Short mmCIF file of C-alpha atoms in Angstrom, two decimals:
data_model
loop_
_atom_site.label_atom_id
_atom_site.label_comp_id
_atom_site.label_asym_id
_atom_site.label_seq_id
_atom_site.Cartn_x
_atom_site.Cartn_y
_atom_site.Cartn_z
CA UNK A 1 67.64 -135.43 63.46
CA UNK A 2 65.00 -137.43 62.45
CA UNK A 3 65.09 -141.47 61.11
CA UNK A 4 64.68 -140.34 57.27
CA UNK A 5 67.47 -137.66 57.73
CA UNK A 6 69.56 -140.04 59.62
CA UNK A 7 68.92 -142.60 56.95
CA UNK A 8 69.62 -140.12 54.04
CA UNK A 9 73.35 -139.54 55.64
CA UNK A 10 74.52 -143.11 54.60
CA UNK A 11 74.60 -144.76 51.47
CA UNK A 12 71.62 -146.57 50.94
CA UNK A 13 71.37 -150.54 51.17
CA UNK A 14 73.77 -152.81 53.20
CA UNK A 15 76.29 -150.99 55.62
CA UNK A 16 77.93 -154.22 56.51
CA UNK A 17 77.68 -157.92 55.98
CA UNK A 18 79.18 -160.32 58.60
CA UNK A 19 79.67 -164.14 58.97
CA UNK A 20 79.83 -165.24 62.72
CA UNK A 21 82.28 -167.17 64.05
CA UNK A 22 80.00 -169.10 66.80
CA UNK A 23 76.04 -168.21 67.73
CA UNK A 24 76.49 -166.26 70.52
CA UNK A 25 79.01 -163.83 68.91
CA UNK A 26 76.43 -163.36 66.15
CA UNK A 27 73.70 -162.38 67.98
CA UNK A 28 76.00 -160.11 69.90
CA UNK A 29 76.70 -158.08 66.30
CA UNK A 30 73.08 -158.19 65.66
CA UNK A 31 72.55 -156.56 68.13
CA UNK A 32 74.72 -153.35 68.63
CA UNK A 33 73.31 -152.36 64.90
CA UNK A 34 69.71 -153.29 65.76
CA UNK A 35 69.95 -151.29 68.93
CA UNK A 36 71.35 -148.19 66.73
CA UNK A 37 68.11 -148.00 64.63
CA UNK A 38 69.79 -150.02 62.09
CA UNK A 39 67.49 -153.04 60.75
CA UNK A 40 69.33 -156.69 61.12
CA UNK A 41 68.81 -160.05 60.52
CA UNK A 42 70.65 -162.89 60.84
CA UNK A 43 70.35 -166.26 58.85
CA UNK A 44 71.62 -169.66 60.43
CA UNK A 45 72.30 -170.77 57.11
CA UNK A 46 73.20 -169.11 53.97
CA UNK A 47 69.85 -167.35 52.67
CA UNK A 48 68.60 -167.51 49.13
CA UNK A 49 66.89 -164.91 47.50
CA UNK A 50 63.36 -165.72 49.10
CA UNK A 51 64.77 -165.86 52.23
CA UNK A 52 66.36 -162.29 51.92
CA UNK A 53 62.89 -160.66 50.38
CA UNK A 54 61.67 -161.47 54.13
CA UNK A 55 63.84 -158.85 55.31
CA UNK A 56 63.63 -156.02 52.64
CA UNK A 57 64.65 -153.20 55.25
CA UNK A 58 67.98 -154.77 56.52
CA UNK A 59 71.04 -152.36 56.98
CA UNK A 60 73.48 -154.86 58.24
CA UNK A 61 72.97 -159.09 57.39
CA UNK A 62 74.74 -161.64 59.57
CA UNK A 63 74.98 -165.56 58.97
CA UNK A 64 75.55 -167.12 62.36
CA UNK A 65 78.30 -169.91 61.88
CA UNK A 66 80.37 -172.45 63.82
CA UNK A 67 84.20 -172.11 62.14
CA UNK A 68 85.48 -171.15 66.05
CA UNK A 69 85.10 -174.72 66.76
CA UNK A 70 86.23 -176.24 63.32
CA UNK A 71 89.74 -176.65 61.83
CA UNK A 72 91.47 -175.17 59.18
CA UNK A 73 90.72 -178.13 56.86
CA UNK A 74 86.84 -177.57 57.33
CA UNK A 75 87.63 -173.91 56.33
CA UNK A 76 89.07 -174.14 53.64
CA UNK A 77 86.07 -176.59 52.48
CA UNK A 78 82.73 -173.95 53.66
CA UNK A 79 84.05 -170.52 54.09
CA UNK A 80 84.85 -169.64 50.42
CA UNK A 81 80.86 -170.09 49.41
CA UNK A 82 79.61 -168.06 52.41
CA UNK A 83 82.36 -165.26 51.63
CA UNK A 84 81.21 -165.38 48.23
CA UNK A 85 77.84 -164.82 48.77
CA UNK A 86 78.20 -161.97 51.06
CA UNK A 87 80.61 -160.33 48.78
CA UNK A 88 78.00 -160.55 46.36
CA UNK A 89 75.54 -158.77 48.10
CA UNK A 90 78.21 -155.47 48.24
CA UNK A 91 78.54 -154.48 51.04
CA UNK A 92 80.81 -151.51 52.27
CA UNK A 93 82.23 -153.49 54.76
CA UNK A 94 82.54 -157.34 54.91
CA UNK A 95 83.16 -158.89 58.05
CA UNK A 96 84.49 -162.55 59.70
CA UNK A 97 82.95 -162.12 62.93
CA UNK A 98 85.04 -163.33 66.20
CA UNK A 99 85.17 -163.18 69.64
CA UNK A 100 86.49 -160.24 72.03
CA UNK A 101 88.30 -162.64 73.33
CA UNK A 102 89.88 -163.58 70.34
CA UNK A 103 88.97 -166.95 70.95
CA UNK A 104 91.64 -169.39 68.52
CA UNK A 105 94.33 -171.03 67.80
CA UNK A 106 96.61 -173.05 64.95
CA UNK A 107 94.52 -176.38 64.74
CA UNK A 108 90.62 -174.87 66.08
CA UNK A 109 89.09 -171.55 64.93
CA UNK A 110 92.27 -170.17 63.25
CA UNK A 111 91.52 -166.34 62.49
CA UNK A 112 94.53 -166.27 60.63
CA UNK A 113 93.06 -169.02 58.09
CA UNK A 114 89.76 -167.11 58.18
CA UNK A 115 91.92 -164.02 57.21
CA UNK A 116 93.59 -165.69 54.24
CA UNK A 117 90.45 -167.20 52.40
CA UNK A 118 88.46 -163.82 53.38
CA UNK A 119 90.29 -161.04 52.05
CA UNK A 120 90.42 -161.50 48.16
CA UNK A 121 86.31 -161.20 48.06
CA UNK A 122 86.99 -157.57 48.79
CA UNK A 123 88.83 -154.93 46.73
CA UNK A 124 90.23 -153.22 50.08
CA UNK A 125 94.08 -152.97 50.18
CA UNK A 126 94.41 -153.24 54.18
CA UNK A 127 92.26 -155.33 56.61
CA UNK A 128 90.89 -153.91 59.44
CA UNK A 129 90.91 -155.69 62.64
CA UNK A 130 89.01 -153.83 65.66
CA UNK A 131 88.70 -156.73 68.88
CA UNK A 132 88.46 -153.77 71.47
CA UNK A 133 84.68 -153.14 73.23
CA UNK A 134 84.34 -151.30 76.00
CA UNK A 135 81.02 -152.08 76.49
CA UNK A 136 81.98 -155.72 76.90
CA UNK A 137 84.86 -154.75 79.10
CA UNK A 138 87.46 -155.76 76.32
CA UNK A 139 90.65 -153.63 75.93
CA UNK A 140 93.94 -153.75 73.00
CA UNK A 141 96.16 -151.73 74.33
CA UNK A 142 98.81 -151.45 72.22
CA UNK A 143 97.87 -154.92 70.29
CA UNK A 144 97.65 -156.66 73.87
CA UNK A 145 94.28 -157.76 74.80
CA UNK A 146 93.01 -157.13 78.69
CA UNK A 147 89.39 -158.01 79.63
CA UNK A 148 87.59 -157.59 82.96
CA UNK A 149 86.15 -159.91 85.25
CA UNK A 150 84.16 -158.87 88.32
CA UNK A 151 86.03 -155.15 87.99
CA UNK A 152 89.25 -156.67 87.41
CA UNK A 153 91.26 -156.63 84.46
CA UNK A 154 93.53 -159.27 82.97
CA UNK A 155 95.65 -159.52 79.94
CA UNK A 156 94.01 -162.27 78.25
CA UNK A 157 97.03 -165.33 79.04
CA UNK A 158 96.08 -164.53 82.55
CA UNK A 159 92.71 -164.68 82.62
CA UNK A 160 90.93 -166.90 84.53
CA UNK A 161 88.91 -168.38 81.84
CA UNK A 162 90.83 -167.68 78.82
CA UNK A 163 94.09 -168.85 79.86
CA UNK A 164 92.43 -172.29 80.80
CA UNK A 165 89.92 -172.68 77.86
CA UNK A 166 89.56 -176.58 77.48
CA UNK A 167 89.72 -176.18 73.64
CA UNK A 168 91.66 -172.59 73.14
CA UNK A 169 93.52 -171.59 75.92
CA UNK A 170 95.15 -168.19 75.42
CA UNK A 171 98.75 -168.44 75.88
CA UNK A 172 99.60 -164.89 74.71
CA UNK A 173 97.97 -161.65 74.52
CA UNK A 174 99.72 -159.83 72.29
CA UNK A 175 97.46 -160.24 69.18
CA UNK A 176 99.79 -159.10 66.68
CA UNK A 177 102.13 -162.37 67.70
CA UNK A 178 99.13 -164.62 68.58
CA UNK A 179 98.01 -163.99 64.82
CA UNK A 180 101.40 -164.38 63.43
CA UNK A 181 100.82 -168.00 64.46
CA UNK A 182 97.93 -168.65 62.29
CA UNK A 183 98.74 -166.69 58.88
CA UNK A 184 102.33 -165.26 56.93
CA UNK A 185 100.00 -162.45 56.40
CA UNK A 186 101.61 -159.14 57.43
CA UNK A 187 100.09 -157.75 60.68
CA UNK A 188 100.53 -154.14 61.51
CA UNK A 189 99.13 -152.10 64.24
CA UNK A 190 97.97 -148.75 64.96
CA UNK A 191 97.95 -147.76 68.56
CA UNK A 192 96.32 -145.69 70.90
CA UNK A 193 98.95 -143.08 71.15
CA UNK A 194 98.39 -142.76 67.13
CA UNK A 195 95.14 -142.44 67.18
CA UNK A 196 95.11 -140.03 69.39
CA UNK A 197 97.56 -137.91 67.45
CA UNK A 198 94.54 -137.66 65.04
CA UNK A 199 92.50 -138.75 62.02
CA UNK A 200 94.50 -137.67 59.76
CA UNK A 201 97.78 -138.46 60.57
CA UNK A 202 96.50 -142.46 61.47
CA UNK A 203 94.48 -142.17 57.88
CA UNK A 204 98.16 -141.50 56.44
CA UNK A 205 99.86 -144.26 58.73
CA UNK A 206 96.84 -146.62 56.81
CA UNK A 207 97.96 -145.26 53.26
CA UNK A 208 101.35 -146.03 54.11
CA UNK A 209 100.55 -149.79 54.99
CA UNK A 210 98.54 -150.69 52.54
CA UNK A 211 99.50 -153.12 49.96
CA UNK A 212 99.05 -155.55 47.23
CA UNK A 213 99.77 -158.64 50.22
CA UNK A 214 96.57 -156.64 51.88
CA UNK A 215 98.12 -156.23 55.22
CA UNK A 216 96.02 -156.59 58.50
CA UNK A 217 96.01 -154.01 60.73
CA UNK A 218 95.10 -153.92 64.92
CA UNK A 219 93.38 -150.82 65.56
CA UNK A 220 93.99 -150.30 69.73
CA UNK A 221 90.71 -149.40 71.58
CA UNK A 222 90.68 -148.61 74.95
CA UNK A 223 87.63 -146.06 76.01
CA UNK A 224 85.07 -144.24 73.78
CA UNK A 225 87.30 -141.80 72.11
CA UNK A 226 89.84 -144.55 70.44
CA UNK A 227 86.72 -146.54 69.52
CA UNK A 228 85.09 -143.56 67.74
CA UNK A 229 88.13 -143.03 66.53
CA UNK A 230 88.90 -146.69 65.57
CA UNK A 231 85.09 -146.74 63.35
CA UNK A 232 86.37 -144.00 61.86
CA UNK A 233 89.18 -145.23 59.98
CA UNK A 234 87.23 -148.27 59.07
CA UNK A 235 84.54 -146.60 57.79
CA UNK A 236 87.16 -143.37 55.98
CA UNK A 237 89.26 -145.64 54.87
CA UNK A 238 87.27 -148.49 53.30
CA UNK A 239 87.64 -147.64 49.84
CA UNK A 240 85.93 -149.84 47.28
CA UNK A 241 85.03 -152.28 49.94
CA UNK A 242 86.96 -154.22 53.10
CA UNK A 243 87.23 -157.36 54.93
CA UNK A 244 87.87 -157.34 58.05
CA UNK A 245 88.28 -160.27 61.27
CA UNK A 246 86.77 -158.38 64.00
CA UNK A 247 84.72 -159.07 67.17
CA UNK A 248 81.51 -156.60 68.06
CA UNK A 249 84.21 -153.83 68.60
CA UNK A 250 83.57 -153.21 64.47
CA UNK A 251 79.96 -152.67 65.06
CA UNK A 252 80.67 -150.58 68.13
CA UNK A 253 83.34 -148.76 66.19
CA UNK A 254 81.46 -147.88 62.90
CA UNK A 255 77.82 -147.05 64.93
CA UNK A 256 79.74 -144.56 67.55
CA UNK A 257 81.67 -143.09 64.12
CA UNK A 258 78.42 -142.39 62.36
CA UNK A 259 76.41 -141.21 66.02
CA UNK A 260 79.28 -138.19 66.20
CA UNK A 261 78.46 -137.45 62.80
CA UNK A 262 74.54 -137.32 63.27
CA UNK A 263 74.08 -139.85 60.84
CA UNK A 264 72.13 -142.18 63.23
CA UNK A 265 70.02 -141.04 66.04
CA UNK A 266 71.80 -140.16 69.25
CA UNK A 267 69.95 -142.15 71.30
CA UNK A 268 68.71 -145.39 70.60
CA UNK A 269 66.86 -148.29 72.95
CA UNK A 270 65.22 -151.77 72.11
CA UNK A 271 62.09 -152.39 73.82
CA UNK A 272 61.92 -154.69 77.15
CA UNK A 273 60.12 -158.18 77.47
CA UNK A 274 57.49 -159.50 79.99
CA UNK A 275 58.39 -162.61 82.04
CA UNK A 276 57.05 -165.91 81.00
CA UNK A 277 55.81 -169.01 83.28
CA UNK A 278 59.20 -171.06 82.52
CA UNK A 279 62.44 -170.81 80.25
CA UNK A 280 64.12 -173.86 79.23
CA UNK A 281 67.77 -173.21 79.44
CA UNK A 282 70.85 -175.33 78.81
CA UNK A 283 74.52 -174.60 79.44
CA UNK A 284 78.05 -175.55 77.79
CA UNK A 285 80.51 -173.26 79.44
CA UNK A 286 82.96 -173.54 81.48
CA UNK A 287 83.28 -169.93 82.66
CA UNK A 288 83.20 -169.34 86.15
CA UNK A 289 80.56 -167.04 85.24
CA UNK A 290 78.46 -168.78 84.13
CA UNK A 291 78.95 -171.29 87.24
CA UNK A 292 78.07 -168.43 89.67
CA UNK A 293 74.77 -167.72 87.33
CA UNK A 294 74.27 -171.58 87.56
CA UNK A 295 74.63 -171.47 91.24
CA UNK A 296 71.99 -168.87 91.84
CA UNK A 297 69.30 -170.10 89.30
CA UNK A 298 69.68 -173.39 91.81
CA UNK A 299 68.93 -171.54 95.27
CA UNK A 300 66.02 -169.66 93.38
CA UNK A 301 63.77 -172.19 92.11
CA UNK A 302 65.35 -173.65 88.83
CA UNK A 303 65.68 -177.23 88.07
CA UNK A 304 69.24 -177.58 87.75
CA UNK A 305 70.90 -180.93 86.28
CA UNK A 306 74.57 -181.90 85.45
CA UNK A 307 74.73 -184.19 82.62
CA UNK A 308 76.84 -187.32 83.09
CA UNK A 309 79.54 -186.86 80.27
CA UNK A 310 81.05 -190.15 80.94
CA UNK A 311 77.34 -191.44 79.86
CA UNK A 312 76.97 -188.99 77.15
CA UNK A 313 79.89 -190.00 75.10
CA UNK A 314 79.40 -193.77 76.08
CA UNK A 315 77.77 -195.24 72.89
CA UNK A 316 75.76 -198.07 74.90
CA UNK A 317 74.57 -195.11 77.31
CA UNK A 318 74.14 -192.10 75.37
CA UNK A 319 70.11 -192.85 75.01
CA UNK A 320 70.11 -193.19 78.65
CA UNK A 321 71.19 -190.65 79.97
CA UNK A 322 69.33 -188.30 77.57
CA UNK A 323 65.95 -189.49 78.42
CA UNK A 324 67.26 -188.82 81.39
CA UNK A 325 67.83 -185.37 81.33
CA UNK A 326 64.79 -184.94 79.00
CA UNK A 327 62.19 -186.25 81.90
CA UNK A 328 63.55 -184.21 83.93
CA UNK A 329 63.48 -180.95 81.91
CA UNK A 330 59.63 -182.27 80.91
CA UNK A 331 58.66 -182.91 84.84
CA UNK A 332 60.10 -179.04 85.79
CA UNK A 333 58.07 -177.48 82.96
CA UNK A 334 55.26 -179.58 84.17
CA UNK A 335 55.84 -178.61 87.75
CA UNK A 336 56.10 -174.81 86.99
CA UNK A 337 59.68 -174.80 86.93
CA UNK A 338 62.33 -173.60 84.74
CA UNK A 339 64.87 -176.97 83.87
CA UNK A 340 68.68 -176.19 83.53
CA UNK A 341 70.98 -178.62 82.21
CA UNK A 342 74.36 -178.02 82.03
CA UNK A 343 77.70 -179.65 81.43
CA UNK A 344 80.30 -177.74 83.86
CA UNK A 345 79.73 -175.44 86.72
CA UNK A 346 82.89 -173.95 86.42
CA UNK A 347 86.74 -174.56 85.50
CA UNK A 348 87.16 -176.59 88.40
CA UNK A 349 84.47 -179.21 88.10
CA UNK A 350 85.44 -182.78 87.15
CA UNK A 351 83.80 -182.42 83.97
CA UNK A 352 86.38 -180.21 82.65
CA UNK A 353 89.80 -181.06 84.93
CA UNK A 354 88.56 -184.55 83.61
CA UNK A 355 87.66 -183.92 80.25
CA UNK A 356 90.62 -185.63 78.54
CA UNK A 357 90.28 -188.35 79.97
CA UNK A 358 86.91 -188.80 79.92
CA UNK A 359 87.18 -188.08 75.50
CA UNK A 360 89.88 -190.80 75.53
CA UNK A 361 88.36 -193.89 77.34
CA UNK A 362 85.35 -192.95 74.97
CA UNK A 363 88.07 -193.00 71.85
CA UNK A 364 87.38 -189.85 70.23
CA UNK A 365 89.38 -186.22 70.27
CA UNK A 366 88.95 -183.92 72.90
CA UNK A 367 87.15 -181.62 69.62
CA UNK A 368 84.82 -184.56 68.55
CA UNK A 369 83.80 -184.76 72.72
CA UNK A 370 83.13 -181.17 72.81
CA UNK A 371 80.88 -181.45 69.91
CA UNK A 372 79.32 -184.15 71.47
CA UNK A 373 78.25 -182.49 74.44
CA UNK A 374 77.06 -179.99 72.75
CA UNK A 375 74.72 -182.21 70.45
CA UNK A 376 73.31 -184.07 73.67
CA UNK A 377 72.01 -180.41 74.71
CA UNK A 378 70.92 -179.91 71.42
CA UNK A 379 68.55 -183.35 71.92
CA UNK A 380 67.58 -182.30 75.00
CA UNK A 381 66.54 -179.14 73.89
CA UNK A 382 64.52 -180.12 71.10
CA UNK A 383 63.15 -182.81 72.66
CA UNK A 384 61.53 -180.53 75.80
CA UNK A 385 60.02 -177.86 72.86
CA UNK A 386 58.81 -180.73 70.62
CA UNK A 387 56.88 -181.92 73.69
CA UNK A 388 55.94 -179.13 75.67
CA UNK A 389 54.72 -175.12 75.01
CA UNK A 390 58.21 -173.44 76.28
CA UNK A 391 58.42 -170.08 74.63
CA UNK A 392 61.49 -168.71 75.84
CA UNK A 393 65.27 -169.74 76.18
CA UNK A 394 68.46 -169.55 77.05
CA UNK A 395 71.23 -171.20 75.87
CA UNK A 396 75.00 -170.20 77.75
CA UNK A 397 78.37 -171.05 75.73
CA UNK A 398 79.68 -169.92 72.41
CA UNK A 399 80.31 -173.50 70.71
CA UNK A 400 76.61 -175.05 72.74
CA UNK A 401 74.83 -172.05 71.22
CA UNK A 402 75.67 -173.21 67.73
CA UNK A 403 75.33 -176.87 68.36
CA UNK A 404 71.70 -176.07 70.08
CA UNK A 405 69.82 -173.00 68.04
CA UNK A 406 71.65 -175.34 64.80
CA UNK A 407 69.09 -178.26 65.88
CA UNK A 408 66.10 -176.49 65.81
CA UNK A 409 64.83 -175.78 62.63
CA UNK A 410 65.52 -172.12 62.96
CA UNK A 411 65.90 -170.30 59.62
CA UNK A 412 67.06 -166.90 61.02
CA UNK A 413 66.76 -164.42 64.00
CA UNK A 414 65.57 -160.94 64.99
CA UNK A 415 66.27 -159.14 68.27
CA UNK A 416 63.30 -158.32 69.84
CA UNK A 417 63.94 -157.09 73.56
CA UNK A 418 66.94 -155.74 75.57
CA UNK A 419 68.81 -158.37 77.94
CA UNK A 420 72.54 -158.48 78.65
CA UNK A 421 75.38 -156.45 76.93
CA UNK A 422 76.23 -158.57 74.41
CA UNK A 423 73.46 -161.49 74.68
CA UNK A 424 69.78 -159.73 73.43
CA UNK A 425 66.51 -161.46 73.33
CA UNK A 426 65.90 -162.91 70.40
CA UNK A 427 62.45 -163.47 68.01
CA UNK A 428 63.07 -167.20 65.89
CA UNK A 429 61.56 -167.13 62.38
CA UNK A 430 61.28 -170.57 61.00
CA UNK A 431 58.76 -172.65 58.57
CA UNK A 432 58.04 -174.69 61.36
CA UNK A 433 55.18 -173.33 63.48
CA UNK A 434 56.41 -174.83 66.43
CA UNK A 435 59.46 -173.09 66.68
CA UNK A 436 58.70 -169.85 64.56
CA UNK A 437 57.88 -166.36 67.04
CA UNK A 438 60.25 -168.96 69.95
CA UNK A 439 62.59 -166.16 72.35
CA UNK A 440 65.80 -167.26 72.34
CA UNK A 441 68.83 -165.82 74.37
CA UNK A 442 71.96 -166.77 73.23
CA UNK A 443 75.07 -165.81 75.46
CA UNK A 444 78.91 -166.52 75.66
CA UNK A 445 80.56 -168.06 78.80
CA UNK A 446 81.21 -164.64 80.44
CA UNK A 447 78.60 -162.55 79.47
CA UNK A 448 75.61 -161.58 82.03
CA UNK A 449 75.36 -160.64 85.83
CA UNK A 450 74.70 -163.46 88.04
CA UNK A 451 71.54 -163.52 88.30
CA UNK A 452 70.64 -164.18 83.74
CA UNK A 453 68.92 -167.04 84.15
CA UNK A 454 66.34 -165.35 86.42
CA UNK A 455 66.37 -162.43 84.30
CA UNK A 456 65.64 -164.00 81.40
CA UNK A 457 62.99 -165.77 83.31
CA UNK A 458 61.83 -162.11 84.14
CA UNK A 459 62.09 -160.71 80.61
CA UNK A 460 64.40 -157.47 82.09
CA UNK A 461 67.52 -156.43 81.09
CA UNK A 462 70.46 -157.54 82.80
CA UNK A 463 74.03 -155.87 83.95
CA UNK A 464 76.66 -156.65 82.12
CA UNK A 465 79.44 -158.81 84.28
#
């Protein structure tokens, strides 16, 4: 089939509009549709209309956002306007972007609250909620969430990371009750046993839950036949127009629908990139994958720096230590070597066991320190590219990534190059020359095999963990 016929098979304009719940989860979205021959851009702010004529060819529109960090309170305050505006652009299917690993809880990143304020900018009577992606190595099985670390699998309040999260840990995997926490809404589910019973018998489960309260309702994925499956009910069953709270798994979902129907090309690839001299790269996760990626980009030739968070969120030595970091990051580039500054190297390091303590002798909440950290990256980030030619980075954490790509002047993003399931190269557009045509990477806590840093360095595409 060729890329007009393909094209002709869906309705014309928007197939989906999303808001991201952090950076890295955006970029993530962006990129299953982009690498399924479906134009994408996404904003880092809510575009006008000049900023949307730049992009006249998009099928699918993102806004990356920062609401997984935030409270309810700042919700209520900027989601409305952004929902607004994306409703307004009429899309088939509106989404609230969130993480696979369903990253949330009452008081930070509430889904549920998300849920509430999102639903009435759509007609649809039921909400879908797909959080499944194989590809990523997430699993709902029914409406309990497993993902897989290093070939093993773990229900998600056992995961190593997950279940010790220093802002969200997961203490329960069953989504339907985790959600109940955060919204009255009703949540209903539709397992994998159902959907395997077939199309039309879930697509008559669906009629039967819908409702005025707009119910939402788990869709289990497991392996590629429950997520075509799950992308088709979405897509069948979206009526006048839904909203749904979904990780990636949508986008997987809806693209491996419309590929069994022919309506997009069967196979699809984004190009590779060239290496580059250096990459600046700077780290806020606490994943212990990310601390084994840390750990090799050491031992082969990166400049690798722990920031002093007892300095950082010291008022009188703040400054300090970020020159600090800075000259460093500025002597590596200098010296032909790629800087890495990072707050954790793991779950274990005293930066995290510490953290509360460290957040109260400096008076603030264990959110506001968080933030912090991820503002003195920021700085140090901007700082290095304000000063020196870097053309290529990498930034590693969900809640850094917004903090950091937020600071520099960055009006939207394009994926440009393959890299890591889940974590794509990025192209920067931006007014200011000095930051406009910049590769960015932009990649969760888990995400990448353990050698991403040096891949990125590399420009080839990396294994997925």
């Amino acid at each position: 089939m060729s890329a007009k016929e393909c094209k002709a098979a869906l309705p014309d304009g928007l197939l989906l509009a999303y808001y991201g719940d952090d950076f890295t989860g955006s970029t993530d979205a962006m990129e299953v549709m982009a690498a399924s021959g479906l134009p994408t851009a996404l904003f880092l702010q809510t575009p006008d209309a000049a900023m949307l004529q730049r992009f006249p060819d998009v099928r699918c529109i993102g806004i990356a956002g920062s609401s997984r960090g935030r409270s309810p309170e700042w919700m209520d305050v900027h989601l409305p306007g952004v929902f607004s505006r994306l409703a307004a652009l009429k899309p088939p299917l509106m989404q609230y972007k969130i993480c696979s690993t369903f990253d949330s809880s009452v008081q930070t990143g509430s889904i549920g609250r998300a849920l509430d304020l999102g639903v009435g900018h759509m007609p649809g009577a039921w909400s879908p909620m797909i959080v499944g992606a194989p590809r990523l190595k997430r699993y709902q099985v029914f409406g309990n969430l497993f993902a897989a670390v290093d070939g093993a699998g773990y229900r998600l309040d056992r995961h190593p990371t997950m279940a010790r999260h220093p802002v969200t840990p997961m203490s329960e995997s069953d989504l339907r009750r985790h959600l109940a926490t955060q919204t009255q809404r009703r949540v209903e589910l539709i397992d994998m046993v159902q959907l395997r019973d077939g199309a039309a018998l879930a697509g008559a489960r669906i009629d039967k839950l819908q409702g005025t309260d707009t119910p939402v309702v788990l869709i289990d994925v497991l392996d590629e036949e429950t997520l075509r499956e799950a992308g088709r009910l979405a897509w069948e069953q979206r009526g006048a127009g839904v909203f749904s709270a979904s990780s990636s798994g949508l986008q997987y979902a809806l693209t491996a629908y419309w590929r069994s129907r022919g309506w997009i090309a069967q196979q699809t690839s984004l190009p590779t990139a060239g290496p580059v001299p250096v990459i600046a790269a700077v780290s806020g996760s606490c994943s212990p994958v990310t601390a084994r990626q840390i750990a090799w980009a050491r031992t082969h030739g990166f400049a690798a720096e722990r920031l002093d968070l007892q300095a950082v969120l010291t008022a009188q030595t703040r400054e300090v230590e970020l020159a600090r970091m800075v000259t460093l990051a500025v002597t590596a580039v200098d010296n032909g070597r790629s800087p890495l500054i990072y707050s954790a190297e793991g779950p274990d390091d005293t930066n995290v066991t510490g953290f509360d303590a460290i957040a109260r002798e400096a008076g603030i909440t264990r959110l506001d320190a968080a933030r912090q950290v991820g503002m003195a990256l920021a700085d140090v980030m901007r700082c290095l590219l304000d000063t020196r030619p870097v053309t290529r980075v990498a930034i590693a954490g969900g809640d850094s990534s917004g903090e950091v790509a937020g600071a520099l002047d960055i009006a939207a993003l394009s994926v440009c190059a393959a890299m890591s399931p889940g974590a794509p190269l990025c192209r920067a557009w931006s007014d200011n020359p000095r930051r406009d045509g910049l590769e960015i990477v932009l990649k969760g806590g888990q995400v990448g095999g353990i050698s991403f840093f040096g891949d990125v360095l590399e420009g080839k595409p990396l294994a997925a963990n």
